[in-house]
Amino acid sequence: MKISNYLLATVKESPADAEIASHKLMLRAGLIRKLASGLYSWLPLGKRALSKVTNIVREEMDKSGAMEICMPVVQPAELWMESQRWSQMGPELFRLKDRNDRNFCLGPTHEEVITDLVRNEYSSYKQLPAIFYQIQTKFRDERRPRFGIMRSREFIMKDAYSFHINQESLNETYKVMHETYSNIFFRLGLNFRSVAADSGSIGGSTSHEFHVLADSGEDEIVFSADGKYAANIELAEANLESPNKEEVKNDFSLIDTGAATSIDSITKLLRVDAKKTIKTLIVHGEDKEGNISNSLVALLLRGDQELNITKAEKLKGVYSPLKFASDQLISEQIGVAVGSLGPKDLDIYKIADYSVEGLCNFVCGSNTDGKHFTDMNWSENCSYDEIADVRRVQEKDTSIADRCPIEIKRGIEVGHIFQLGTKYSESMNASILDSNGKTTLMQMGCFGIGITRLLASCIEQNHDEKGILWPSLIAPFHLIILQIDGHKSADVIPVSESLYNKSLTLNIETMLDDRDKKTSPGVKFAESELIGIPHRIVVSPRTLKDNSVEHTNRQTGKETRVCLSEIEQFLKETVITE
Ligand code: ATP
Ligand code: MG
């Protein structure tokens, strides 16, 4: 490709709303352009890299035995009503009507459509297992589109769905998909982790996410140093260090704590370790239909611990999404301001985290403004109704697998695999005849990779201060030839042209920067680094003086003078063998 006739849409400055490296670089290197919030056009360089990522995913999916299909983006509401997600999905679902006033949506995912397809096409257990996949545009009206294509409203996903006669078969395919995903991310050279995950609104039980490690990641993942435990922080469990054992005191005291209302100020005032305090958080409960109610629920945690909202939202009786009670509601119902709440004589449903279970002689609020109890212990009047895990694990905790230290890192979720069980086959009546001729619901799995997000994650892990460092597998081009000062020497243009043609005959994907003197050498050098082409060859009057050109490896920065007579061999050894 000759740059003089190519849309190399690089820009000097990144826009103010670009916060993370991949977003900035994708805009600056001219890979994407924003059309509207969360909607992007793919420019020629970006599209090439995207196609390569897509092809790697396709190759590995084909190897797994999955069948590629393509389902409509526009989906009839009736199917979503069958699965009950039409009402469950909320504003993230793009909804539309056709000219006859019928309801449709733009697919955010395709469980309903594939289940409908398979229930119509398949009838016998002998046809199973079956795995289908597609690589296609998805639509989600995200509350907060951000980081460019990382969280956009239109994005490309590889989504796969599997159908089974029994759980055993689903387990097998799940394992194959786990391996397939690992192969994909491994081939892309990514530093990633697979972690146990929450299955969220898609449903089902077993689920794993694949995260690319990056400080800009929106998720936090927890794993033990020996790799035996890995989970998304949303559901991660860990062993907590307990305070030293001591003798239980018989008497508690009620003391003035004045304006000290936070755990921090109480521990300072009373010179007590936060591990020996209890904090009381008040949230809204839910009624029988799962609607928000004004009957409040108390969550009790050790003072040095934080609440894990996802865990709390899963508790029966706690309204999801979690909503903290307002100061006004607390004062109306409990008669105290937030900073002096405590479990003793608190007449609402109380859920204690395991961290407070064995505590003795602790400090807690007294439900009287400006006063706390010290040396409090669990008793008939100071008790809880239920014990649960609602704690966010912390770095000093140890793994539940083997007490090994745990690490918490940020990750970008690039893939998610689920065992759906019969969630969709039941609501949509997708059954099949088993070996005894009995009608049985199919077991299902679903498996997603965010292709566009995956590309951004590759950049997030592969860049330096000058620009992108494409892994060669997905680099839009492998070689860029710079024509420098072509107007100063009669040889520069013919030599670079012939080198360009030679590279093309060697099947090397090559760019030739043949722009004339209006584009300065400095700009050509800087742009070649920004767009991250792995190999660069400079043809200039200076290099041609001794019949050579200069090769630079973008990754290592290594520069090599190569004689023109040896260039073909050099290209074969350096560029092609990669
Ligand atoms: P997230 O928690 O990031 O919103 P999700 O759990 O909603 O992701 P899934 O429904 O599991 O995502 O979709 C499969 C994959 O699609 C995700 O692992 C992610 O890589 C990608 N993906 C999801 N939402 C977006 C988005 N808005 N923009 C780009 N990629 C996305
Ligand atoms: Mg989402």
PDB file of C-alpha atoms and ligand atoms in Angstrom, residues 140 142 149-152 155 157 202 413-416 418 448-450 453, ligand 1:
ATOM      1  CA  ARG A 140     -25.939  -2.316  23.882  1.00  0.00           C
ATOM      2  CA  GLU A 142     -24.420   1.254  27.708  1.00  0.00           C
ATOM      3  CA  ILE A 149     -14.187   0.780  21.612  1.00  0.00           C
ATOM      4  CA  MET A 150     -13.492  -0.787  25.027  1.00  0.00           C
ATOM      5  CA  ARG A 151     -17.029  -0.038  26.135  1.00  0.00           C
ATOM      6  CA  SER A 152     -18.972   1.060  23.123  1.00  0.00           C
ATOM      7  CA  PHE A 155     -19.181  -3.621  19.032  1.00  0.00           C
ATOM      8  CA  MET A 157     -18.528 -10.034  19.439  1.00  0.00           C
ATOM      9  CA  ILE A 202     -27.472 -14.057  31.352  1.00  0.00           C
ATOM     10  CA  GLU A 413     -12.797  -8.620  30.476  1.00  0.00           C
ATOM     11  CA  VAL A 414     -12.224  -9.891  26.942  1.00  0.00           C
ATOM     12  CA  GLY A 415     -14.101 -13.173  27.164  1.00  0.00           C
ATOM     13  CA  HIS A 416     -16.807 -14.799  29.207  1.00  0.00           C
ATOM     14  CA  PHE A 418     -21.109 -19.693  30.899  1.00  0.00           C
ATOM     15  CA  GLY A 448     -18.426 -14.714  24.188  1.00  0.00           C
ATOM     16  CA  ILE A 449     -15.337 -12.797  23.130  1.00  0.00           C
ATOM     17  CA  GLY A 450     -15.394  -9.044  22.621  1.00  0.00           C
ATOM     18  CA  ARG A 453     -12.344  -4.879  22.945  1.00  0.00           C
TER      19      ARG A 453
HETATM   20  P1  ATP B   1     -19.072  -5.966  30.856  1.00  0.00           P
HETATM   21  O1  ATP B   1     -19.162  -6.478  32.258  1.00  0.00           O
HETATM   22  O2  ATP B   1     -17.732  -5.445  30.481  1.00  0.00           O
HETATM   23  O3  ATP B   1     -20.212  -5.041  30.508  1.00  0.00           O
HETATM   24  P2  ATP B   1     -20.562  -8.198  29.967  1.00  0.00           P
HETATM   25  O4  ATP B   1     -20.457  -9.142  31.097  1.00  0.00           O
HETATM   26  O5  ATP B   1     -21.778  -7.370  29.823  1.00  0.00           O
HETATM   27  O6  ATP B   1     -19.266  -7.249  29.939  1.00  0.00           O
HETATM   28  P3  ATP B   1     -20.889 -10.330  28.048  1.00  0.00           P
HETATM   29  O7  ATP B   1     -22.355 -10.176  27.959  1.00  0.00           O
HETATM   30  O8  ATP B   1     -20.328 -11.496  28.727  1.00  0.00           O
HETATM   31  O9  ATP B   1     -20.260  -8.983  28.622  1.00  0.00           O
HETATM   32  O10 ATP B   1     -20.289 -10.205  26.563  1.00  0.00           O
HETATM   33  C1  ATP B   1     -19.180 -10.958  26.085  1.00  0.00           C
HETATM   34  C2  ATP B   1     -17.986 -10.071  25.806  1.00  0.00           C
HETATM   35  O11 ATP B   1     -18.338  -8.957  24.977  1.00  0.00           O
HETATM   36  C3  ATP B   1     -17.391  -9.435  27.038  1.00  0.00           C
HETATM   37  O12 ATP B   1     -16.515 -10.336  27.674  1.00  0.00           O
HETATM   38  C4  ATP B   1     -16.645  -8.240  26.451  1.00  0.00           C
HETATM   39  O13 ATP B   1     -15.375  -8.626  25.995  1.00  0.00           O
HETATM   40  C5  ATP B   1     -17.504  -7.857  25.275  1.00  0.00           C
HETATM   41  N1  ATP B   1     -18.335  -6.664  25.572  1.00  0.00           N
HETATM   42  C6  ATP B   1     -19.416  -6.598  26.368  1.00  0.00           C
HETATM   43  N2  ATP B   1     -19.933  -5.352  26.380  1.00  0.00           N
HETATM   44  C7  ATP B   1     -19.138  -4.611  25.559  1.00  0.00           C
HETATM   45  C8  ATP B   1     -19.152  -3.241  25.151  1.00  0.00           C
HETATM   46  N3  ATP B   1     -20.087  -2.399  25.558  1.00  0.00           N
HETATM   47  N4  ATP B   1     -18.187  -2.811  24.291  1.00  0.00           N
HETATM   48  C9  ATP B   1     -17.236  -3.667  23.844  1.00  0.00           C
HETATM   49  N5  ATP B   1     -17.175  -4.966  24.197  1.00  0.00           N
HETATM   50  C10 ATP B   1     -18.109  -5.436  25.043  1.00  0.00           C
END
